[in-house]
Short mmCIF file of C-alpha atoms and ligand atoms in Angstrom, two decimals:
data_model
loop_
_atom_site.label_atom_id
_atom_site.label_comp_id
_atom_site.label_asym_id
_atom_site.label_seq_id
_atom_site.Cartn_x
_atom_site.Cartn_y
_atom_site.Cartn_z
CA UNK I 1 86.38 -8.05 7.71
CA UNK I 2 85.61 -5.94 10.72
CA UNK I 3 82.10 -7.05 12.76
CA UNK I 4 79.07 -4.61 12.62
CA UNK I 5 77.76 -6.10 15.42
CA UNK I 6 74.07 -5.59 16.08
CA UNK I 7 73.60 -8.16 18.81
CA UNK I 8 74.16 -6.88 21.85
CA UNK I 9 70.67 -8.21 23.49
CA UNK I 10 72.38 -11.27 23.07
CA UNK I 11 75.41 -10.28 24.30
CA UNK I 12 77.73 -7.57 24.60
CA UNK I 13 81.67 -7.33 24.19
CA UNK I 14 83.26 -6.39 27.48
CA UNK I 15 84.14 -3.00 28.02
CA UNK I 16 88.03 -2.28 27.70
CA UNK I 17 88.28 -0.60 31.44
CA UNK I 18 86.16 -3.23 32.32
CA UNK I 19 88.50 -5.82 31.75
CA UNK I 20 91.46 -4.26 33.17
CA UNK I 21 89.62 -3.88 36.48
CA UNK I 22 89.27 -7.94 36.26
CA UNK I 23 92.63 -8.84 34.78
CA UNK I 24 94.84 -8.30 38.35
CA UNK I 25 92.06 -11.15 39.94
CA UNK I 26 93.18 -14.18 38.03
CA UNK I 27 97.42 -14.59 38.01
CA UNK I 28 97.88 -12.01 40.71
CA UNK I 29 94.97 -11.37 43.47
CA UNK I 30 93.60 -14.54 43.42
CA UNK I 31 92.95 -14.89 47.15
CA UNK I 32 89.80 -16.14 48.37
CA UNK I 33 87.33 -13.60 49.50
CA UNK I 34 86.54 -15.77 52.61
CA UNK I 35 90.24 -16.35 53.67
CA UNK I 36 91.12 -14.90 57.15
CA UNK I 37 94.40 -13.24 55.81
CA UNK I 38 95.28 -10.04 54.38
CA UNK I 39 95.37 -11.26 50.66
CA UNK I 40 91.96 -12.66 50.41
CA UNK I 41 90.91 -9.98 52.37
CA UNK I 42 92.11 -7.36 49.96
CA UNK I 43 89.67 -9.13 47.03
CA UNK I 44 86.74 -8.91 49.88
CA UNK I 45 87.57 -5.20 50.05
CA UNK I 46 87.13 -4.98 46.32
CA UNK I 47 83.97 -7.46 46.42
CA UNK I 48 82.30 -5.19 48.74
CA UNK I 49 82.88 -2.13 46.62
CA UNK I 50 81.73 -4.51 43.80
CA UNK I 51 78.65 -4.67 45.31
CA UNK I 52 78.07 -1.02 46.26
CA UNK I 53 78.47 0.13 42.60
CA UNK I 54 75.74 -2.84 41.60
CA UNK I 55 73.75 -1.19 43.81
CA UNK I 56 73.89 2.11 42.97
CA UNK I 57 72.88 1.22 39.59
CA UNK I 58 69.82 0.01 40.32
CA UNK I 59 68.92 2.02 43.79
CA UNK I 60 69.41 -0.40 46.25
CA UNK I 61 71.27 -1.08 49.25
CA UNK I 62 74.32 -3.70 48.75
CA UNK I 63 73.56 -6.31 51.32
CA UNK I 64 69.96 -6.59 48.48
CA UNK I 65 72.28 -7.83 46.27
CA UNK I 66 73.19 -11.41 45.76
CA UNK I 67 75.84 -12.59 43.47
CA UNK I 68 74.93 -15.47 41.13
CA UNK I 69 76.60 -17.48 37.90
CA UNK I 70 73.93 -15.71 35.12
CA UNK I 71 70.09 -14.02 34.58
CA UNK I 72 69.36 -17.77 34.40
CA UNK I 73 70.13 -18.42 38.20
CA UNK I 74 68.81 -15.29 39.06
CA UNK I 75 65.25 -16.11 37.52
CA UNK I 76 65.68 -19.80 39.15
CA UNK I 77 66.56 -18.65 42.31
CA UNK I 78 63.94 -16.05 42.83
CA UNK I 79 60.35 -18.39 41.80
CA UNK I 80 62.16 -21.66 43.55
CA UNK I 81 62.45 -19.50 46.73
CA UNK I 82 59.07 -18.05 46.67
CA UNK I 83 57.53 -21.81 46.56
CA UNK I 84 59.28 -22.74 49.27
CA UNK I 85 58.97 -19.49 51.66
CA UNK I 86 55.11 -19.73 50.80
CA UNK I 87 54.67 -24.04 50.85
CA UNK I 88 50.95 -23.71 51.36
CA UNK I 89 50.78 -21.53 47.79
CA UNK I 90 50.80 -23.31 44.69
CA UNK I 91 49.71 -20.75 41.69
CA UNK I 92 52.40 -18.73 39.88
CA UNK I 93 51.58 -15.86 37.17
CA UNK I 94 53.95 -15.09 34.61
CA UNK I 95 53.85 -13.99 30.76
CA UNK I 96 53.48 -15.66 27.59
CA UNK I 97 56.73 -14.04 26.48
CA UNK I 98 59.49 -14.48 29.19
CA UNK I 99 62.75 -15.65 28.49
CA UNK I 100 62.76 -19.46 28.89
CA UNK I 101 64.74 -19.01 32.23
CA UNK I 102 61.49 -18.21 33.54
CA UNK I 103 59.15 -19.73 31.21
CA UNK I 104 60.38 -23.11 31.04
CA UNK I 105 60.68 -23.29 34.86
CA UNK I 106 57.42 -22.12 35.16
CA UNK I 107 55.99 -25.03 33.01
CA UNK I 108 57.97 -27.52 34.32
CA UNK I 109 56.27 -26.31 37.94
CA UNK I 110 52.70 -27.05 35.93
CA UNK I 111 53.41 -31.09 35.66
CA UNK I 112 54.68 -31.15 39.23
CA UNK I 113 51.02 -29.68 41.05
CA UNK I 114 51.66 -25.93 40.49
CA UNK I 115 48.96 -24.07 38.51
CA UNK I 116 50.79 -21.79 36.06
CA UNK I 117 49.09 -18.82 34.32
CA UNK I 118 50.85 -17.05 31.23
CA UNK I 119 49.55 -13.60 31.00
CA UNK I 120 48.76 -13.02 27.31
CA UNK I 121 49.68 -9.75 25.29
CA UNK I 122 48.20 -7.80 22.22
CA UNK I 123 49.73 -7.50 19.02
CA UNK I 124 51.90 -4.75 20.48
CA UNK I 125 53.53 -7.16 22.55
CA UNK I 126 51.92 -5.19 25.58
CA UNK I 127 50.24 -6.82 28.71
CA UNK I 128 46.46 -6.41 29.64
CA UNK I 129 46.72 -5.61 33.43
CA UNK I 130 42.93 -6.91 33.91
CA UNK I 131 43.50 -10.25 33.13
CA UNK I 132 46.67 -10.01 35.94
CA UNK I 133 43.67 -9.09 38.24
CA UNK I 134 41.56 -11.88 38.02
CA UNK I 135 44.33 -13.64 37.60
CA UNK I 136 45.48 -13.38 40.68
CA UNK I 137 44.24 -14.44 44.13
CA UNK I 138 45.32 -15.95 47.74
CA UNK I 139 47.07 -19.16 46.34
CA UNK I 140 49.81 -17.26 44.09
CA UNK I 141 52.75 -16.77 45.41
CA UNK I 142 55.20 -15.09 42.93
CA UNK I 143 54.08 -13.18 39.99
CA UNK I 144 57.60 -13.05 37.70
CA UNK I 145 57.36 -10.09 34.33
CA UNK I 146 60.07 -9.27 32.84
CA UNK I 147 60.82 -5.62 33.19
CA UNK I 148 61.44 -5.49 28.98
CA UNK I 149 61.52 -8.18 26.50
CA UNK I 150 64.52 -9.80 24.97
CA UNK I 151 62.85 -9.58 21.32
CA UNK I 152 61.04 -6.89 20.95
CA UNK I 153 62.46 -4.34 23.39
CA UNK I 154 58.98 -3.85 24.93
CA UNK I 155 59.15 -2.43 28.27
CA UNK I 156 56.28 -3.59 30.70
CA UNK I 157 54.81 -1.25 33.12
CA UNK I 158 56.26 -3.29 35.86
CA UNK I 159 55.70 -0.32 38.97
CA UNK I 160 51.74 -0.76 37.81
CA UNK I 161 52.15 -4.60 37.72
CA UNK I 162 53.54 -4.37 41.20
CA UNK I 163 51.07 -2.29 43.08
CA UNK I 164 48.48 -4.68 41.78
CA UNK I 165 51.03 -7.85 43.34
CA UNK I 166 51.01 -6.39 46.84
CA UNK I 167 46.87 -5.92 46.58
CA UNK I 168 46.91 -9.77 46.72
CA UNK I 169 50.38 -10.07 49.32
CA UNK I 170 52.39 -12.02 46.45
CA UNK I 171 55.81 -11.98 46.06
CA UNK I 172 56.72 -10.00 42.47
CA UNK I 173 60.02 -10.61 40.62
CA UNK I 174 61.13 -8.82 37.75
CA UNK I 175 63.51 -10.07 35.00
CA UNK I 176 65.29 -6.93 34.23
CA UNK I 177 68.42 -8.56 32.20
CA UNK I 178 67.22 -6.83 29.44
CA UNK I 179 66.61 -3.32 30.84
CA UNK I 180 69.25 -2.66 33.01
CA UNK I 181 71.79 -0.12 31.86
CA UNK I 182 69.40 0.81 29.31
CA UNK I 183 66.63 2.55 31.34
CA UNK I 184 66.78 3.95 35.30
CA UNK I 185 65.76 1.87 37.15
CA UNK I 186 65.52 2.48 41.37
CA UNK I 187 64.74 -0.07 43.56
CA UNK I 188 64.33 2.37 46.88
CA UNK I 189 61.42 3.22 45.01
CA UNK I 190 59.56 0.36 44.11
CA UNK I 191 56.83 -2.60 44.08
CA UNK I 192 59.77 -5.05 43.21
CA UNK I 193 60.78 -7.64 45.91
CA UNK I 194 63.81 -9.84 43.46
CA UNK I 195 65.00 -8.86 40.49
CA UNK I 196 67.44 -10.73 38.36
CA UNK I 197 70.63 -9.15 36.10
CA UNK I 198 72.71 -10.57 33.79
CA UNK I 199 76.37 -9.31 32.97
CA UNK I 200 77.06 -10.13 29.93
CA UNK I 201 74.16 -7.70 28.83
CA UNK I 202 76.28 -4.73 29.84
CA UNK I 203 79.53 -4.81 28.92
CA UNK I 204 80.68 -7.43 31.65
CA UNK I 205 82.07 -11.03 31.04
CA UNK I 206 79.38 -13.87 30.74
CA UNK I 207 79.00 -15.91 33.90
CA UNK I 208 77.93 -13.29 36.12
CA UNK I 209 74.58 -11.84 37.23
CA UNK I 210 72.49 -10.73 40.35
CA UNK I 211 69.73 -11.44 42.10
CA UNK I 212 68.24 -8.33 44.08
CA UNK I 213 66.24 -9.13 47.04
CA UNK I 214 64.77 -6.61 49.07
CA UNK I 215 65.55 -6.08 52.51
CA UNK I 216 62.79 -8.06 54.74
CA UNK I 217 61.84 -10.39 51.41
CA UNK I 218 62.09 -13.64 53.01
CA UNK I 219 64.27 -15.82 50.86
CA UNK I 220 65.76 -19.30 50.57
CA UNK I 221 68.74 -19.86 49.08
CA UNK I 222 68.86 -22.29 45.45
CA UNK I 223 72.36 -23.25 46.27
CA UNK I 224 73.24 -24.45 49.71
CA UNK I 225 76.79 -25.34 50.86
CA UNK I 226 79.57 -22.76 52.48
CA UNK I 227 78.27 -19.47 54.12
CA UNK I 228 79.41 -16.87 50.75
CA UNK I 229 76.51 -14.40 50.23
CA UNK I 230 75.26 -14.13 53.69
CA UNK I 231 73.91 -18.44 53.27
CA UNK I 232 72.32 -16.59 50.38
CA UNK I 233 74.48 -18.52 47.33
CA UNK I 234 76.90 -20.95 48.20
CA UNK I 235 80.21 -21.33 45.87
CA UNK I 236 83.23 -19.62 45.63
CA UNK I 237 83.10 -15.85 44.75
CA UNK I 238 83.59 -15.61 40.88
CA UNK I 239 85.77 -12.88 42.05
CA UNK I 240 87.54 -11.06 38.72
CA UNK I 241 83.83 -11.38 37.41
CA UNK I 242 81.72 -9.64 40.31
CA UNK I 243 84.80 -6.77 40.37
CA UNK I 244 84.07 -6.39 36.25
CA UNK I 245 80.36 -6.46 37.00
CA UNK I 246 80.72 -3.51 39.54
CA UNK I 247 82.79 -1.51 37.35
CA UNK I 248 79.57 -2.51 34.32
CA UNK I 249 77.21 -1.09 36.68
CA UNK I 250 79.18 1.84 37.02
CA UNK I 251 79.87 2.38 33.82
CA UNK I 252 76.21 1.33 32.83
CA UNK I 253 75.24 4.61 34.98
CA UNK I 254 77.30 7.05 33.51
CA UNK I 255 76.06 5.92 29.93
CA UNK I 256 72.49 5.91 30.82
CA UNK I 257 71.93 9.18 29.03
CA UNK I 258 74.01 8.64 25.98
CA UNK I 259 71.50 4.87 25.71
CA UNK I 260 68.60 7.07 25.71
CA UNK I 261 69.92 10.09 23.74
CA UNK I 262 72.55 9.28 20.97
CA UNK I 263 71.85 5.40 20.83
CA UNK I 264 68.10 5.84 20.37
CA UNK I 265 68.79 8.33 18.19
CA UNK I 266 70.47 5.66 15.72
CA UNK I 267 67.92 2.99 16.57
CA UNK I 268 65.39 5.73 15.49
CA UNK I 269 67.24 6.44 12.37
CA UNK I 270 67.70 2.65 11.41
CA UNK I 271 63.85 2.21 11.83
CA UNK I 272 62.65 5.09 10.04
CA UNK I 273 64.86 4.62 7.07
CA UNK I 274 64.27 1.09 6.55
CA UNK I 275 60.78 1.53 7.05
CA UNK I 276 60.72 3.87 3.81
CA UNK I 277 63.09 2.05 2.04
CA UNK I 278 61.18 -1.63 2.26
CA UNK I 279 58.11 -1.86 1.11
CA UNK I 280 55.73 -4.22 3.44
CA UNK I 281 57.83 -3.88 6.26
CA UNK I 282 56.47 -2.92 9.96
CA UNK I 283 57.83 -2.98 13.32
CA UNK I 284 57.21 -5.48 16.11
CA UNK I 285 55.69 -3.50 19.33
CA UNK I 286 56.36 -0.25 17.58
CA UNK I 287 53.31 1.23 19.29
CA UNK I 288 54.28 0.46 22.64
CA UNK I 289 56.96 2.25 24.99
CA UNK I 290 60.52 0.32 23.87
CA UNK I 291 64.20 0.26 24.93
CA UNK I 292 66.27 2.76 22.88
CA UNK I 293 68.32 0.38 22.05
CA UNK I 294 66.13 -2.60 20.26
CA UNK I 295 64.45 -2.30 17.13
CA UNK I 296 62.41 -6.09 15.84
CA UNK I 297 61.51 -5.74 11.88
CA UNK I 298 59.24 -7.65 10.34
CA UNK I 299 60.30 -8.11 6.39
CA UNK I 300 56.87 -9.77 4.62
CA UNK I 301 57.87 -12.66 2.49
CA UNK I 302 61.39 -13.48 3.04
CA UNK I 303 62.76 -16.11 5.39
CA UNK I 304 64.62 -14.55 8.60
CA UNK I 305 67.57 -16.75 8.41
CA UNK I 306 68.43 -16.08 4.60
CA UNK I 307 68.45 -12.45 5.57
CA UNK I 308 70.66 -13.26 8.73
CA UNK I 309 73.13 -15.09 6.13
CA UNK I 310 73.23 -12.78 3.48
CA UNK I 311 73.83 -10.04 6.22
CA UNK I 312 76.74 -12.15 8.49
CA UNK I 313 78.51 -12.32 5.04
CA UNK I 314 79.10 -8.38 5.07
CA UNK I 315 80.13 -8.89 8.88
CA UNK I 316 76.33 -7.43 10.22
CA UNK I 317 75.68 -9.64 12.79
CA UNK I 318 71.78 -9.39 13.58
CA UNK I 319 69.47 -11.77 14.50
CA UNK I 320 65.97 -13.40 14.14
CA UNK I 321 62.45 -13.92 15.19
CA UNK I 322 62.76 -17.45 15.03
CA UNK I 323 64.00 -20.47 17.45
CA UNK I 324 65.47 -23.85 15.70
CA UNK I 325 63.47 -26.20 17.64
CA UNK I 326 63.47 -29.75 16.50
CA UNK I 327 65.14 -29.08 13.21
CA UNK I 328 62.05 -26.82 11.76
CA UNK I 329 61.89 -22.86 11.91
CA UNK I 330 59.41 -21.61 14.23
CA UNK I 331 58.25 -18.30 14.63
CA UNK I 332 59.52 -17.19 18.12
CA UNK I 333 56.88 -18.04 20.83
CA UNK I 334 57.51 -14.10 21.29
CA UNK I 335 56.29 -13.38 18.15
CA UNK I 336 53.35 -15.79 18.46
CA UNK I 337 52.12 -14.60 21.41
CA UNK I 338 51.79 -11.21 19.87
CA UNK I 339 49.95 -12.88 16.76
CA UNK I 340 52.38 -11.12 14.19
CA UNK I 341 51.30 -13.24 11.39
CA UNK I 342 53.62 -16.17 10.06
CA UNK I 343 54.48 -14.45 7.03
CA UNK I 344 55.94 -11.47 8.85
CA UNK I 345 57.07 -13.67 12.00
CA UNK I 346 59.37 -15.63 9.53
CA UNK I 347 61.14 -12.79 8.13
CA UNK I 348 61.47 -10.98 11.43
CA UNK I 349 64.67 -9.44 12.31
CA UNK I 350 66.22 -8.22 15.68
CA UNK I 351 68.91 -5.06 15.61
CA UNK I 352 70.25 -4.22 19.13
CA UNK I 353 72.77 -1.31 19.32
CA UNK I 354 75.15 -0.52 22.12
CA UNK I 355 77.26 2.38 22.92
CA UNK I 356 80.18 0.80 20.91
CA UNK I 357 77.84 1.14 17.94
CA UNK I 358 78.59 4.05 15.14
CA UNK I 359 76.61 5.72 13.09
CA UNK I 360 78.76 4.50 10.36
CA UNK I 361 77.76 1.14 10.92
CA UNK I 362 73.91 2.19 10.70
CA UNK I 363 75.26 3.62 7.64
CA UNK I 364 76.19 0.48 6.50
CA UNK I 365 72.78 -1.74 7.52
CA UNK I 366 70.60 1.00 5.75
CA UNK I 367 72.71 0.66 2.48
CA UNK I 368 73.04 -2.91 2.50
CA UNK I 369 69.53 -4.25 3.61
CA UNK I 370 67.39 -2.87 1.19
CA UNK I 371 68.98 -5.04 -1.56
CA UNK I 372 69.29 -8.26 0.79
CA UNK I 373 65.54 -8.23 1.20
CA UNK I 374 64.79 -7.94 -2.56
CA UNK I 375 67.43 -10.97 -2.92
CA UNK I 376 65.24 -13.12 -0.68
CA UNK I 377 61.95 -11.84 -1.90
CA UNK I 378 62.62 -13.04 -5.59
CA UNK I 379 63.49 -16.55 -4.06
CA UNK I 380 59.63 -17.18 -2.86
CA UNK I 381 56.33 -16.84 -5.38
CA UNK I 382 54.91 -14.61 -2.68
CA UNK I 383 57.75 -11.93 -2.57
CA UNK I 384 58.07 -11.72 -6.72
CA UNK I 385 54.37 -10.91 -6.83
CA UNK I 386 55.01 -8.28 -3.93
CA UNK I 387 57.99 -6.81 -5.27
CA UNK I 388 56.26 -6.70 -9.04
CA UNK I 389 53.18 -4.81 -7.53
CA UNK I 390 55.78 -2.31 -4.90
N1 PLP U 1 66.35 -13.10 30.75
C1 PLP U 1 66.38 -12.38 29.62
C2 PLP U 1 65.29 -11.40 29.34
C3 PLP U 1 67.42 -12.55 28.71
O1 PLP U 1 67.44 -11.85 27.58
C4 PLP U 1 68.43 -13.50 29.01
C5 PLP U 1 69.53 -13.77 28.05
O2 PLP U 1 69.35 -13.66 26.85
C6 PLP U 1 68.36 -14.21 30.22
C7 PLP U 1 67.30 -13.98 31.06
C8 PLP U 1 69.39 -15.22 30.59
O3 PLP U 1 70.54 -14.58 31.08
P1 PLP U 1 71.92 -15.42 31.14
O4 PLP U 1 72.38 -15.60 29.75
O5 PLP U 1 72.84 -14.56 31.96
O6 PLP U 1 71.59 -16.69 31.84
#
């Protein structure tokens, strides 16, 4: 059985040019980048160039960019360094719907003296930039939003969020994992001090990502140990990954347009049809602006992970609005925030297309799901009486 796979905000599979690029770094140029002689300096030479095409992605200059292990690190790095450059300021603003790289830092920070406020959203999933405000004042000293959300695809108006940031002189970090290689993005042009990247979002291996900080940002490093990175990040270079990264990014550039034109043409597609095809169906944050790529349905009375099942049996790999936390389903704390009630959070379902996806494979999903929904709806009181009265 061949994979539809409709996952890719969770991860993506590496690109085929993308892994030959890495593939001569492991048996054959394995040199360390820091070495004085010529064959770890031929792997710095390809480092460097590793850098500039990270860069150009996302607009910035390549000394901005930091090489880390994941997103994760990125998103550590960049709050741990703004409490320490700023000791005196102990308040740090972030959203009710980060990824918990930021989120559960950030509430750890609360039971060790930081004050912590989660920005709430509307049912759209969108942010109200009043409360960020009065939220904010002389004490914080990083506001972290995530430039789009994991979930729901909704894309924040982060340039607005950052004009707001410098008003009050904090630092502002953006957790763009999610929206890199999906929408432009340019740094030369923005409120943005750090902002983190993960590769395994686009098309590179897992165990790579970026932190961008901006030239004059003061920072201090998470890791400390050898001098890689500028002092910046100690460790090794993950060399074969940072090369496949840069040749992501450049990659990620040169797709841009076919993300925003072909790809969200099938997301579209996907949407609409299922939409018509499903009764008491609706979309999570469809009013708001999304990525191309994402599309979160809400299926009334069915359970997300029965639909999940039924659909990894044809091979569609999808998956839900829910986190397994302490053995019992929860609506995600996404979803939650947003207030999506529990009978739609439960039977919530995340698609996220790539550029390897077809438009046979939508094919496929809009055939298929109809009839997996009605399968779970007869399983619950609730969904017979629906599907009697649709
Ligand atoms: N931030 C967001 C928005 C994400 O979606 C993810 C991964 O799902 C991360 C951070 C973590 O990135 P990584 O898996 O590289 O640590």
């Amino acid at each position: 059985m061949k994979e539809i796979y409709l996952d890719n905000n969770a991860t993506t599979r590496v690109d085929d040019d993308v892994f030959e690029e890495m593939r001569p770094y492991f048996c054959e140029l394995y040199g360390n980048p820091s070495s004085m002689h010529y064959f770890g300096g031929q792997v710095q030479k390809k480092v460097d160039e590793a850098r500039q095409r990270v860069a150009g992605l996302i607009g910035a200059h390549p000394e901005e960019i930091i090489f880390t292990a994941c997103g994760t690190e990125s998103d550590n790095a960049a709050i741990r360094s703004a409490l320490e450059v700023f000791p005196n300021k102990r308040h740090v603003i972030t959203t009710r719907v980060e990824h918990p790289a930021v989120l559960t830092l950030c509430r750890g920070l609360s039971k060790h003296g930081y004050r912590v406020t989660e920005l709430n959203v509307d049912g759209e999933g969108r942010l109200d930039l009043d409360e960020l405000r009065s939220a904010i004042d002389e004490n914080t000293a990083i506001v972290s939003v995530m430039y789009a959300n994991n979930e729901t695809g909704v894309i924040f108006p982060i340039e607005e969020i950052g004009r707001i940031v410098k008003e009050k002189g904090a630092l502002f970090h953006t957790d763009a994992v999610q929206a890199v290689g999906k929408i432009p993005l340019n740094m030369a042009e923005s409120t943005v001090d750090m902002l983190s990247l993960s590769g395994h979002k686009l098309h590179a291996p897992k165990g790579i990502g970026i932190l961008y900080v901006r030239k004059g940002v003061p920072f201090r490093p998470l890791l400390v140990g050898g001098h890689q990175e500028k002092s910046r990040r100690a460790g090794t270079e993950n060399t074969a990954s940072i090369i496949a990264l840069g040749k992501a990014c450049e990659l990620a550039g040169r797709y841009l347009e076919d993300e925003n034109t072909r790809v969200k043409a099938m997301r579209d597609r996907l949407e609409r049809e299922l939409l018509s095809l499903i009764p008491a169906a609706r979309i999570n944050g469809g009013k708001a602006d999304r990525l191309p790529n994402t599309l979160s349905i809400a299926f009334e009375f069915v359970e997300g992970e029965l639909i999940l099942l039924y659909l990894s049996e044809l091979g569609i790999c999808a998956s839900s609005g829910s986190a397994c936390t302490s053995g019992s389903l929860e609506p995600s704390h996404v979803l939650r925030a947003m207030g999506v009630p529990f009978t739609c959070a439960h039977g919530s379902i995340r698609f996220s297309l790539s550029r390897f996806t077809t438009d046979g494979e939508i094919d496929t999903v809009i055939r298929e799901l109809p009839q997996i929904i009605r399968r779970g709806r007869e399983m619950s009181p609730f969904g017979r009486e629906l599907l009697q009265k649709s």
